[in-house]
Coordinates of C-alpha atoms in Angstrom, one line a residue:
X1 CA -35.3 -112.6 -59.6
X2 CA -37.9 -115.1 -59.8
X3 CA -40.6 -115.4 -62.9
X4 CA -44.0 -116.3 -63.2
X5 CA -45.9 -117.4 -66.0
X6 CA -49.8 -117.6 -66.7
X7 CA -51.5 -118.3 -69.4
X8 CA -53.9 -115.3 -69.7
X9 CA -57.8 -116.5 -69.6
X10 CA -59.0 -114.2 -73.1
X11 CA -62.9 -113.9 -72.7
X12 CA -63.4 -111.0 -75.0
X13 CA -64.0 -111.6 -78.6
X14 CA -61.1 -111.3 -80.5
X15 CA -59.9 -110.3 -84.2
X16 CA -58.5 -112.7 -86.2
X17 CA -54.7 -112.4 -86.6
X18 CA -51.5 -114.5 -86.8
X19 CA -49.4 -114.0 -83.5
X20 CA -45.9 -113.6 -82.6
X21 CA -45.1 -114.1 -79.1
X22 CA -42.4 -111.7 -77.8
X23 CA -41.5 -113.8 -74.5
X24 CA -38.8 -115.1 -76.0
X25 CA -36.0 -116.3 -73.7
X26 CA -33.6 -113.7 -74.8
X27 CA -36.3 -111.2 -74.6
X28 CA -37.3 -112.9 -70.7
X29 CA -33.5 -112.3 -69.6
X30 CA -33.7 -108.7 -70.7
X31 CA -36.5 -107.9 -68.8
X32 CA -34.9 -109.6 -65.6
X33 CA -31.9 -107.4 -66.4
X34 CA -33.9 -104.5 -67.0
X35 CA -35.4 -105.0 -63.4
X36 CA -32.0 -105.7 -61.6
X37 CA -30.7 -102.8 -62.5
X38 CA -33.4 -100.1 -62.0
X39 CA -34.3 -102.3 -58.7
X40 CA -37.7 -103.0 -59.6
X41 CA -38.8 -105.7 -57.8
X42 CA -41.7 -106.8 -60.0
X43 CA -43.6 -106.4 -62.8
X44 CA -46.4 -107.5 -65.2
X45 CA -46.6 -107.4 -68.9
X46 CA -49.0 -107.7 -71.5
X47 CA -48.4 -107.4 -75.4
X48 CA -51.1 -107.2 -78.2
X49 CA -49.9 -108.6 -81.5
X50 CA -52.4 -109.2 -84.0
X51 CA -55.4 -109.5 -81.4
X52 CA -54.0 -111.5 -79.3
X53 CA -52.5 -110.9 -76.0
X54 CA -49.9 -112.4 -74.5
X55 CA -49.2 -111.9 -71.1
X56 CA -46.1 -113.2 -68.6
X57 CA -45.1 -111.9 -65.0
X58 CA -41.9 -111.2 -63.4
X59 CA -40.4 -110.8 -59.7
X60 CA -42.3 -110.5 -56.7
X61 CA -45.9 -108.7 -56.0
X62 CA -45.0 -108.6 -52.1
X63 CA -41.3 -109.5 -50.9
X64 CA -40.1 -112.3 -49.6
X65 CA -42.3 -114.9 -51.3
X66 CA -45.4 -113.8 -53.2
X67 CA -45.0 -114.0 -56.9
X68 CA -46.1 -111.5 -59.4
X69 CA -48.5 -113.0 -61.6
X70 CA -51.2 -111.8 -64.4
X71 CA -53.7 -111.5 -62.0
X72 CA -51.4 -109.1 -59.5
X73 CA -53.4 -106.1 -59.3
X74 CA -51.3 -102.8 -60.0
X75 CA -51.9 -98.7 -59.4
X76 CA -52.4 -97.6 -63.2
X77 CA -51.6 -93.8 -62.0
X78 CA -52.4 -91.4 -64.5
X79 CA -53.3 -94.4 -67.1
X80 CA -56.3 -93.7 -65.7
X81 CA -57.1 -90.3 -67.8
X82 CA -57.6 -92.4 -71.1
X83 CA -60.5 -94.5 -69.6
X84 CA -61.8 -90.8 -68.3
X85 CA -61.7 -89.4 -72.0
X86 CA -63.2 -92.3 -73.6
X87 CA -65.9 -92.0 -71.2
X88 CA -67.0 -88.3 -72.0
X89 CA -66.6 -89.0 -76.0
X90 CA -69.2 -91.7 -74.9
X91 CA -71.9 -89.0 -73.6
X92 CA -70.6 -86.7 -76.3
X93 CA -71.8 -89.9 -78.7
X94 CA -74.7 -90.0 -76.9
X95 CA -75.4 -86.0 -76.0
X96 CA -79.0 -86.4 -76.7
X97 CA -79.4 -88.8 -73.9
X98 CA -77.4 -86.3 -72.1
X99 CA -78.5 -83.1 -72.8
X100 CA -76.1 -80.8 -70.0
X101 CA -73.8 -82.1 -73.1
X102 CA -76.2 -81.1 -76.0
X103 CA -72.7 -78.5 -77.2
X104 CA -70.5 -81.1 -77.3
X105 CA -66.8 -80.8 -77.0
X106 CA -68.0 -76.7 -77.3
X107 CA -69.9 -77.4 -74.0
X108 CA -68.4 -75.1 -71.2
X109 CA -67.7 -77.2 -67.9
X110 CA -69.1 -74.3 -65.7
X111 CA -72.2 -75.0 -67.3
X112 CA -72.7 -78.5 -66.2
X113 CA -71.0 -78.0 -62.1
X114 CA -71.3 -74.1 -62.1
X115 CA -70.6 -73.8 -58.7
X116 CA -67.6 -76.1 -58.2
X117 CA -66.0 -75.0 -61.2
X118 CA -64.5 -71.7 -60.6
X119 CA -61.0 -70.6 -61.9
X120 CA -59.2 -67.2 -60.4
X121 CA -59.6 -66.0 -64.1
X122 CA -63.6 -64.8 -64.9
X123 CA -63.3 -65.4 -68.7
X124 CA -61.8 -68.7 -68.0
X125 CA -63.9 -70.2 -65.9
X126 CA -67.0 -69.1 -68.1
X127 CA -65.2 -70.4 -71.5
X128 CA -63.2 -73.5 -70.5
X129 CA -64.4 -76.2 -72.6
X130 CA -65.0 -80.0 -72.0
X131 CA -62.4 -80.1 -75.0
X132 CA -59.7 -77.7 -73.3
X133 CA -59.7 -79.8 -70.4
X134 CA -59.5 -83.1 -71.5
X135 CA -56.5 -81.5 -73.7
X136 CA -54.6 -79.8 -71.4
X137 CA -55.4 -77.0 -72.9
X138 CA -57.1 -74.5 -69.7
X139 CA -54.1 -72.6 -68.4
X140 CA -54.4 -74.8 -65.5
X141 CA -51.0 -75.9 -63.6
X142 CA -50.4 -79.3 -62.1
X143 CA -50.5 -78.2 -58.2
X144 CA -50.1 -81.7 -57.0
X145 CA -48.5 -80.4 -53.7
X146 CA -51.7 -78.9 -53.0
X147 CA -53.9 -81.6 -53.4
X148 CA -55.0 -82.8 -49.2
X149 CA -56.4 -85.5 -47.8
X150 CA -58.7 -83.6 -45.4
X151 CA -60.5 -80.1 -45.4
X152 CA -60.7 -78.3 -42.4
X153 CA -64.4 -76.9 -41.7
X154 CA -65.5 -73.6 -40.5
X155 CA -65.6 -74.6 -36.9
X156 CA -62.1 -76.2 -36.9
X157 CA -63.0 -79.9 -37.3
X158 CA -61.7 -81.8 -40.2
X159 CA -62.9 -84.4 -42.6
X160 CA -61.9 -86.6 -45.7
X161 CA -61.4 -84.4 -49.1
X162 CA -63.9 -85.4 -51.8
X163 CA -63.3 -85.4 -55.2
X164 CA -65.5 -82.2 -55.5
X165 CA -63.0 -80.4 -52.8
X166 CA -60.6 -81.2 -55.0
X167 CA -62.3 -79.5 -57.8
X168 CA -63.4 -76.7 -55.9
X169 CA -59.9 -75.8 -54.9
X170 CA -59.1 -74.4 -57.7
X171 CA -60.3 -71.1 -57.1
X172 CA -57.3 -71.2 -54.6
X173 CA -54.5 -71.9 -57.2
X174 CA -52.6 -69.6 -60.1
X175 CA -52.7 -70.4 -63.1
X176 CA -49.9 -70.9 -65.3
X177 CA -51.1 -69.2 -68.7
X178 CA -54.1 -68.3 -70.6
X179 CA -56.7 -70.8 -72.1
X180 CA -56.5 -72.4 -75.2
X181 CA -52.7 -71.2 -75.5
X182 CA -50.6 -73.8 -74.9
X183 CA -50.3 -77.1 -73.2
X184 CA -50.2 -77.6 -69.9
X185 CA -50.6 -81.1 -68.1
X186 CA -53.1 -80.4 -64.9
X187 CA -54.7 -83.4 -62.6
X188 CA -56.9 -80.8 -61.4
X189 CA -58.4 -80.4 -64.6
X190 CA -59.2 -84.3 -65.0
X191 CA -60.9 -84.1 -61.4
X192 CA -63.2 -81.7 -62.9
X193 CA -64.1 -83.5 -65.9
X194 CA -64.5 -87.2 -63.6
X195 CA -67.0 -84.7 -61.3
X196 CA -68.8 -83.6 -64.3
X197 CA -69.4 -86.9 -65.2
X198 CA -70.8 -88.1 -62.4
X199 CA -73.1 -85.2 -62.1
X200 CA -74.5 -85.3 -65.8
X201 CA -74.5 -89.7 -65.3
X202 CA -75.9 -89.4 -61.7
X203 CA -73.2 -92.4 -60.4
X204 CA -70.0 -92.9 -59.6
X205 CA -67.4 -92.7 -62.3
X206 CA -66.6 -96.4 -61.0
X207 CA -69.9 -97.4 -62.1
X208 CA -70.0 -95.9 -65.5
X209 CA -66.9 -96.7 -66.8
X210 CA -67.8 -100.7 -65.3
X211 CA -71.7 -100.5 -67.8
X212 CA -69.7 -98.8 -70.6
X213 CA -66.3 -100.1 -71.1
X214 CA -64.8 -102.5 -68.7
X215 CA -67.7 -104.8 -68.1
X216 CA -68.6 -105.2 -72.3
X217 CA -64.9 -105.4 -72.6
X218 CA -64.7 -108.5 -69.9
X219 CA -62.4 -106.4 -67.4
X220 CA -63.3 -108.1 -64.4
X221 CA -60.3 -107.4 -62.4
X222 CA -60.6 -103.2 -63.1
X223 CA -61.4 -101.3 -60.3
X224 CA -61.5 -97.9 -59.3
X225 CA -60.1 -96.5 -56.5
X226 CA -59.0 -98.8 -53.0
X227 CA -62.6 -99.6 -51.3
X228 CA -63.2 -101.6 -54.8
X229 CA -59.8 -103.7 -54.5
X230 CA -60.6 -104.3 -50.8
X231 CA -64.2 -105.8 -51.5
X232 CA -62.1 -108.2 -53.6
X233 CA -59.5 -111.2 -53.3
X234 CA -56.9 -110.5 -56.2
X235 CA -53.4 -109.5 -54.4
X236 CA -52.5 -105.9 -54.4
X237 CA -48.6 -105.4 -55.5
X238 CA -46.8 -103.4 -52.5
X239 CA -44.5 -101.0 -53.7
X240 CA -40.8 -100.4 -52.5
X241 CA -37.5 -98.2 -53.1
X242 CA -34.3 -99.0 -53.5
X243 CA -32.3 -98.4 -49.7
X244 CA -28.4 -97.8 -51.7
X245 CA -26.9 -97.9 -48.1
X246 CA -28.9 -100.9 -46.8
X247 CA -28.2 -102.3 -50.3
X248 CA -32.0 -103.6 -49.7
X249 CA -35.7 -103.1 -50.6
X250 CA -37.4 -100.6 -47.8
X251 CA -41.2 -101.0 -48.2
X252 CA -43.1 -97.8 -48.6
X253 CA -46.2 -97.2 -47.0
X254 CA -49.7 -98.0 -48.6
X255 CA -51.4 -95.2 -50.3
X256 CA -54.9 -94.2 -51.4
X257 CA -56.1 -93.5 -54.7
X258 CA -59.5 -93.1 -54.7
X259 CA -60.6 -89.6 -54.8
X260 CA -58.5 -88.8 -58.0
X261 CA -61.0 -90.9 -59.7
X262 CA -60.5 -89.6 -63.1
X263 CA -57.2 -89.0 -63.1
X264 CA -55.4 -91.8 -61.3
X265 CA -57.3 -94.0 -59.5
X266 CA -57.6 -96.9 -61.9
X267 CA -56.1 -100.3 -60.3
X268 CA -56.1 -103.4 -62.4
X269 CA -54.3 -106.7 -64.0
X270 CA -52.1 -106.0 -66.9
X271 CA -54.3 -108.5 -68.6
X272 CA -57.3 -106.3 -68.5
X273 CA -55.2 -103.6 -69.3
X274 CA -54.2 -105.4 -72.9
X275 CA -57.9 -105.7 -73.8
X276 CA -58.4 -102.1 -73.4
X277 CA -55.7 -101.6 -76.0
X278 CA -57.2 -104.0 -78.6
X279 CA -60.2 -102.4 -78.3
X280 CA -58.3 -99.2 -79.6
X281 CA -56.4 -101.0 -81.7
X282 CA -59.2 -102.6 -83.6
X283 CA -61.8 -99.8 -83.2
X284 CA -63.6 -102.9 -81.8
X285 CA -67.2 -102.4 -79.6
X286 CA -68.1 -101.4 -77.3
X287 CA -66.7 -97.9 -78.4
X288 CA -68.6 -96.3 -81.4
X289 CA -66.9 -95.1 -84.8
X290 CA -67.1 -91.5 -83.3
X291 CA -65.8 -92.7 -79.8
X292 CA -62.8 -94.0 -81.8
X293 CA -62.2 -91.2 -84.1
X294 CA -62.6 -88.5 -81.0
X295 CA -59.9 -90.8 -79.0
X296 CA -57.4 -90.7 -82.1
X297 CA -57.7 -87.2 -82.3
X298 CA -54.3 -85.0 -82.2
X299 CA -56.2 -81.8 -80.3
X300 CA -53.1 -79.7 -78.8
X301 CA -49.1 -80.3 -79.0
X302 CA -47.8 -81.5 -76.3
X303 CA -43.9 -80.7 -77.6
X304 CA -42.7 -79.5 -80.9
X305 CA -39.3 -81.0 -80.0
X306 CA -38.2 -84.0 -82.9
X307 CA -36.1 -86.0 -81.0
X308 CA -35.1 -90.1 -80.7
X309 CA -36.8 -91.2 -83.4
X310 CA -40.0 -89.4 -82.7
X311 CA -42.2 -86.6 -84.5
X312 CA -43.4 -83.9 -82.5
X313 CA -45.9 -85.1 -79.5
X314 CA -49.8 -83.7 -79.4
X315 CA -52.3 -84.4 -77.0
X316 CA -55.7 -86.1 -76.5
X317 CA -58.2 -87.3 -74.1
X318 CA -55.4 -88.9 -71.9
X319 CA -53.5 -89.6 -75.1
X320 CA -50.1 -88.6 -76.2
X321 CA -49.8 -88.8 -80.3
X322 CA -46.3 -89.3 -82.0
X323 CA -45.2 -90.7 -84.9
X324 CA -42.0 -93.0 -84.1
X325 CA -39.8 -94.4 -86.9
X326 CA -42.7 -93.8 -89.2
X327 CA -45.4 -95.5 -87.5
X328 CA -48.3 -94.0 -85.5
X329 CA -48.2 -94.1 -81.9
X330 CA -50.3 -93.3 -78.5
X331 CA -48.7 -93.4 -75.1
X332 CA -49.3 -92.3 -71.5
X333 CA -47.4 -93.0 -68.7
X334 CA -48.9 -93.2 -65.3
X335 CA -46.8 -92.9 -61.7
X336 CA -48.5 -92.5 -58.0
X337 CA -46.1 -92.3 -55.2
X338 CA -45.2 -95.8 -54.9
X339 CA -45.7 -97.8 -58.5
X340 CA -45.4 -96.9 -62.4
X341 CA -47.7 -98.1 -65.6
X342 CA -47.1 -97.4 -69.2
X343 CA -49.1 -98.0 -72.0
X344 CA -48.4 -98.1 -75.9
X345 CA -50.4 -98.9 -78.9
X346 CA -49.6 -99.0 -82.7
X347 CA -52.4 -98.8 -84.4
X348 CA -51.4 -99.5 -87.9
X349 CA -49.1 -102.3 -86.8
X350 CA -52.0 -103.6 -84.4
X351 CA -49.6 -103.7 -81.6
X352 CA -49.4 -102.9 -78.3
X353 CA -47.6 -102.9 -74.9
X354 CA -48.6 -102.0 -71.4
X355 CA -46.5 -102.8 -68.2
X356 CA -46.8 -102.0 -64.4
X357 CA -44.6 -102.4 -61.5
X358 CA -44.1 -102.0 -57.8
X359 CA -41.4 -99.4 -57.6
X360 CA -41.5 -95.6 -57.7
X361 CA -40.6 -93.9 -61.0
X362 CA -38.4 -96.7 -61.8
X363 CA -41.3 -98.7 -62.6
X364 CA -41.9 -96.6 -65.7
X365 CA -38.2 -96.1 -66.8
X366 CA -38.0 -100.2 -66.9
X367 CA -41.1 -100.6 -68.7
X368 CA -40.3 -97.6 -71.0
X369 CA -37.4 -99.2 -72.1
X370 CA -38.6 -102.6 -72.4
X371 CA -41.5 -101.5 -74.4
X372 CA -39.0 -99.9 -77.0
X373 CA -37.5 -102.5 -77.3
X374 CA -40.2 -104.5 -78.6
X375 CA -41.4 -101.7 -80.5
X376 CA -38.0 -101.8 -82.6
X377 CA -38.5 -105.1 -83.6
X378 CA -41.7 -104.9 -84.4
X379 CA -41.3 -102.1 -86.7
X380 CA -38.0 -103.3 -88.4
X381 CA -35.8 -100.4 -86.7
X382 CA -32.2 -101.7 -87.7
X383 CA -30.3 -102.5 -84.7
X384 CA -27.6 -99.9 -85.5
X385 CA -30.5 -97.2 -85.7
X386 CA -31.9 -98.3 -82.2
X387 CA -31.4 -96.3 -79.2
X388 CA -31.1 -98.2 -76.2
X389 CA -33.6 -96.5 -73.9
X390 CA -32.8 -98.0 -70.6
X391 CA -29.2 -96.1 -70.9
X392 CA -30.7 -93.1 -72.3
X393 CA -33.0 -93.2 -68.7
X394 CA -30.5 -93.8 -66.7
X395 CA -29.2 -91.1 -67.7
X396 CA -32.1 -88.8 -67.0
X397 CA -32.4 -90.1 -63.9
X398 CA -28.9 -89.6 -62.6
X399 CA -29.4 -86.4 -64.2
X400 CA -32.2 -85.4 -62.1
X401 CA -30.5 -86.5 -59.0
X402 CA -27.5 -84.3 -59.5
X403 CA -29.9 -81.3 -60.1
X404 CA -29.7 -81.3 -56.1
X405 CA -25.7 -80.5 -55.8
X406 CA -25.8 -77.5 -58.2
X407 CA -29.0 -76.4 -57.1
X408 CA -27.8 -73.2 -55.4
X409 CA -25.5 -72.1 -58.0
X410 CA -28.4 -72.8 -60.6
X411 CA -31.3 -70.8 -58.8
X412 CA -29.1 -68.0 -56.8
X413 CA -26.6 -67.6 -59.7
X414 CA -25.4 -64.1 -58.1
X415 CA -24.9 -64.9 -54.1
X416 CA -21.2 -64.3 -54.6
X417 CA -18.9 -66.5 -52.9
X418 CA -19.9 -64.6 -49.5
X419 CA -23.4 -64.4 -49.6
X420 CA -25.3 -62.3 -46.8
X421 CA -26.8 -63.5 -44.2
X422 CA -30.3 -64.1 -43.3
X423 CA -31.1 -61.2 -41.3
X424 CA -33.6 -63.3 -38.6
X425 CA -32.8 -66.1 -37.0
X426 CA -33.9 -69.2 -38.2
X427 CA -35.1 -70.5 -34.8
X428 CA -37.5 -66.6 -35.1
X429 CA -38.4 -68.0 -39.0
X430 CA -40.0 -70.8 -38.0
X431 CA -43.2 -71.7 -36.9
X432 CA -46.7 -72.4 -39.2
X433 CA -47.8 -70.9 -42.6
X434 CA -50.4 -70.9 -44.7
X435 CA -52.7 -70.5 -47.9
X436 CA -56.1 -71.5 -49.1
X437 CA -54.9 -73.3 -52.0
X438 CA -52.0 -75.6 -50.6
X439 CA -52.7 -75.8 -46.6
X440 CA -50.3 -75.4 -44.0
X441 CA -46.4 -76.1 -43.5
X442 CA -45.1 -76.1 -40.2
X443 CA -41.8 -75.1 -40.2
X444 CA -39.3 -76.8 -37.6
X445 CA -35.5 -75.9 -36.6
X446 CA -33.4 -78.6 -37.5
X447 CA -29.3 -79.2 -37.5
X448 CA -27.8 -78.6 -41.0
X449 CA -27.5 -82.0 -43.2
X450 CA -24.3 -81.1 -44.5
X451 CA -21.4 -82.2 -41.9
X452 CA -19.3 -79.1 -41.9
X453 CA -22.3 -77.2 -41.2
X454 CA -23.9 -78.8 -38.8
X455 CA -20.1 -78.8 -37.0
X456 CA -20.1 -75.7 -36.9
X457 CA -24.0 -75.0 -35.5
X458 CA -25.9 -73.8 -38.2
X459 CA -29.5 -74.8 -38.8
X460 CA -32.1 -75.4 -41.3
X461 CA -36.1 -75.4 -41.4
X462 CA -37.9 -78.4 -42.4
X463 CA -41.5 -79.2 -42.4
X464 CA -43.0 -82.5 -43.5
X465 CA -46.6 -82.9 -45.5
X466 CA -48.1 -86.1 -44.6
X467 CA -51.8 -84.5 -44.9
X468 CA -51.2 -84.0 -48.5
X469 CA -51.7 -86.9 -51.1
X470 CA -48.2 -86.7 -52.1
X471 CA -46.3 -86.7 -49.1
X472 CA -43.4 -84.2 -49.5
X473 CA -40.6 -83.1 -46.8
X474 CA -39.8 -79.6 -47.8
X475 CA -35.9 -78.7 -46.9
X476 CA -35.1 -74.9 -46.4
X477 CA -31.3 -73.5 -46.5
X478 CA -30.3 -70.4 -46.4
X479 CA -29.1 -68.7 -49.9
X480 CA -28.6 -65.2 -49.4
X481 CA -30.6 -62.7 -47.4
X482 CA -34.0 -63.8 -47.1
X483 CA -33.6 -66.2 -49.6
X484 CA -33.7 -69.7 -49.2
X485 CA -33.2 -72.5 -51.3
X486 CA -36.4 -75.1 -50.6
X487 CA -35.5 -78.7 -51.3
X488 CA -38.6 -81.3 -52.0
X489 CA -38.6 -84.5 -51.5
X490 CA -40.5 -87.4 -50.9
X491 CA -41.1 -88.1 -47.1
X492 CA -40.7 -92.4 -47.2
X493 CA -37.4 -91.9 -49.7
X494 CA -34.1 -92.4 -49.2
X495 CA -31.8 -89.0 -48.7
X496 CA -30.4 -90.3 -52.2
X497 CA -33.5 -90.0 -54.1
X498 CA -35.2 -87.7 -56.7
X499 CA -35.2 -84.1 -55.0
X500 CA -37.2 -80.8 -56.4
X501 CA -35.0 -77.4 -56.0
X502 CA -36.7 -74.2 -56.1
X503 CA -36.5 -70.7 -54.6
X504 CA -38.2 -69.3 -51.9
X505 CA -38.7 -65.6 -49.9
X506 CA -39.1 -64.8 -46.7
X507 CA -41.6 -61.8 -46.5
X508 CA -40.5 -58.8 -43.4
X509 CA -43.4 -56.5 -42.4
X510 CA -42.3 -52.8 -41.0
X511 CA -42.3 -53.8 -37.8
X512 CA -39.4 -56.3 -38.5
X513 CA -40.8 -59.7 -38.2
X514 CA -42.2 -62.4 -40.6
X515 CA -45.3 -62.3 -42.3
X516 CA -45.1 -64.7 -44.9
X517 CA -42.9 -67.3 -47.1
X518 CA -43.0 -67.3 -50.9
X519 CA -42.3 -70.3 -52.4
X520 CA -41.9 -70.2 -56.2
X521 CA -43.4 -73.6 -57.3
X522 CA -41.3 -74.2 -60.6
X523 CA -38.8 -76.7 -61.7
X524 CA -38.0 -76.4 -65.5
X525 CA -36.2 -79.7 -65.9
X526 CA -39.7 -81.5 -64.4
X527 CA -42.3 -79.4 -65.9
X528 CA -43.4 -77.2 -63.2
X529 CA -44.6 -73.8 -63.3
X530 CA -47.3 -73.6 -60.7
X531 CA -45.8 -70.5 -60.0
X532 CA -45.2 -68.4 -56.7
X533 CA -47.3 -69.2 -54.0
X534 CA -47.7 -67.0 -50.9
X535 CA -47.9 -68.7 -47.4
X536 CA -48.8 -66.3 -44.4
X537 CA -47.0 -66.7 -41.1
X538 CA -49.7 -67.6 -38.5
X539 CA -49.6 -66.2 -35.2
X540 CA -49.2 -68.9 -32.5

């Protein structure tokens, strides 16, 4: 694995402090170590010690031969919610030059984009505050598989989803709980606060973050969604997986960010990155005394579970709050489909850690681990009282990838050993389905993946979603009845990869035939409890 160092350019005004440069050479094999073996082909990372930021690059941007460097820009994912909450506590500052914001955080969001902001609960969507949602705190689930890249019109023809479809959709989806009763993480929800933005600002959220915080900050290599990156020069990391087979990097396809603009369309230089942490570190400009305060704020907890050397976890405008081996610490992770960020800040320490890279979840286990690390040392954490993170991942992971073989057994604990049989034939099951909220699946007849099975004839229904942002090939095998067992996956990953298990129902009318699939959207171990969606058979 190759490395590649720059010397970061530092334009912003800086703090005075006395450094301590973590890139040692140990610490430089680690990472490469790090990389190997989660098979991460590059990455960037920037640490802030003191006020000043030092920044060193690892691996490859784009295989064979282009370098990662400090200047590589990288997909920030769901980084991007923290730049989104800073900028509505900067209106909030500022509500009298706003007045749709004259409330506050008490100000309702259907009361600044009343008609796109509809919930299937009445009370909810009149009482949902700006706070609630840039908390978690609506009710709202995450319904990431229903999020589409087009929208089909009234007469048929199709066109691009905006980010105000997006919004809008959510009159179409269940919702997991009650306001203001516990937390639950929702993209959605960070759509709707980036479109009411933009409607109280009257400009893109591009725009407005770039005159309030990334310009006076000197991020010049922050952008916002792909048409920005395109209109520059600065190379653009390509992301790959892992082929275990091949025993080789497979390139996955390029993907577009841009109409999650407040929740994950951020794409920048760990550099730039590193001066948006100082700034929080050192409650520096161009953020106001309140901005800071309202961004430090613990507003809803997140877990209650004390665990690793960590306090219970709350929540804040695209914050996570802990305290870790005594010390105060923020956090947020951010993961599209094809690279990972995570960023970390200490505030009493003045120290701070953000890392991208150009792999798929693994990005964010690597840089989680290196970023303990460092943390450790920086706090004192003796080395027999460390955990070592990267195993503990690992572990996750592989624990996450074994969900898939005890799937059935977990989520049809009472088939038997002879479970019944599906009382329609799967070639008379398959065919197209759909609902307002989540679009269509289209349902084919496939062999069985499983050798024996597919010996001996049997069949499966499989429908791929590449008109969805988050490309997912859904699996369906029979359980019992008209039960199935629904298997999610990524569509450009490996059949060894992370896969999603959950339980689905075939719906018989009187008349003997199919009239719908249900498809129960949860998955404990992840998080998940969209809940049961119902998909209507379409006549042909």
């Amino acid at each position: 694995m190759t490395e590649q160092q720059q010397s970061t350019p530092d334009t912003g005004p800086a703090p005075a402090a006395v450094p301590t440069n973590p890139f040692t050479a140990e610490f430089k094999e680690h990472v490469k170590t790090i990389l190997e073996d989660w098979k991460c082909p590059g990455m960037s990372i920037s640490v802030i010690d003191g006020g000043e930021i030092f920044s060193e690059s690892f691996g490859h941007a784009v295989l064979p031969d282009i370098s990662a460097t400090n200047e590589t820009l990288w997909y920030n994912g769901s980084c991007t919610k923290a730049y989104t909450g800073a900028m509505l506590a900067n209106m909030i500052d500022r509500k009298s030059t706003y007045p749709a914001l004259e409330n506050g955080w008490a100000t309702t969001m259907s009361s600044v984009i009343r008609d796109d902001f509809v919930l299937q609960d009445a009370w909810a969507t009149q009482h949902v505050t700006t706070e609630d949602a840039s908390c978690h705190n609506t009710g709202m689930g995450r319904h990431d598989m229903a999020v589409l890249k087009e929208v089909t019109l009234p007469d048929g023809t199709k066109r691009p989803s905006t980010q105000r479809d997006h919004v809008c959709q959510m009159r179409h989806l269940t919702m997991s709980d009650e306001p203001r009763k516990r937390f639950i993480y929702s993209n959605h929800v960070f759509m709707a606060i980036s479109h009411l933005i933009e409607t109280v600002a009257g400009k893109p959220l591009g725009d407005v973050l770039r005159e309030h915080i990334w310009h006076p900050l000197y991020m010049n290599s922050t952008y916002l969604g792909n048409e920005e990156v395109a209109a520059g020069s600065a190379t653009l990391a390509t992301a790959y997986t892992w082929d275990v087979e091949r025993k080789a990097y497979q390139k996955l396809p390029a993907e577009t960010v841009t109409e999650f603009r407040g929740t994950d369309a951020v794409i920048s230089t760990v550099s730039d990155a590193a001066k948006w942490l100082r700034c929080l570190l050192t409650e520096g400009e161009p953020l106001s005394a309140a901005m800071h305060a309202d961004i430090r704020k613990p507003r809803i907890i997140m877990s209650p579970t004390v665990a690793n050397g960590s306090d219970i976890i709350t929540y804040g405008l695209g914050w996570q709050r802990t305290v870790y081996q005594g010390e105060i610490m923020y956090s947020h992770g951010g993961a599209t489909m094809t690279q990972g960020c995570e960023m970390f800040w200490l505030p009493n320490l003045k120290f701070g850690f953000v890392a991208a890279g150009n792999a798929h979840r693994v990005s964010n286990f690597s840089a989680r681990a290196l970023a303990y690390k460092l943390i450790d040392e920086k706090i004192g954490v003796p080395t027999e009282k460390r955990k070592d993170f990267s195993i503990f991942l690992k572990m996750q992971e592989e624990s996450y990838k074994a969900v898939k073989d005890t799937a059935m057994q977990t989520l049809f604990p009472n088939r038997g050993d002879t479970p019944m049989p599906c009382p329609i034939k799967t070639s008379d099951l398959a065919g197209t389905y759909q609902d307002k909220g989540y679009g269509k699946l289209v349902f084919k007849e496939i062999p069985h993946q499983e050798a024996v099975s597919a010996k001996n004839g049997e069949t499966i229904l499989e429908a791929e979603r590449r008109d969805a942002f988050v490309p997912m090939r859904f699996r369906l095998v029979p359980a019992t009845g008209l039960h199935w067992l629904v298997y999610m996956k990524a569509v450009d990953e490996g059949e060894d990869s992370l896969s999603l298990s959950m339980r689905s129902e075939f719906k018989v009318g009187f008349d003997g035939k199919v009239e719908a699939l249900e498809v129960d959207f949860s998955n404990a171990m992840l998080g998940l409890e969209d809940g049961k969606v119902l998909f209507t058979k379409v006549t042909e």
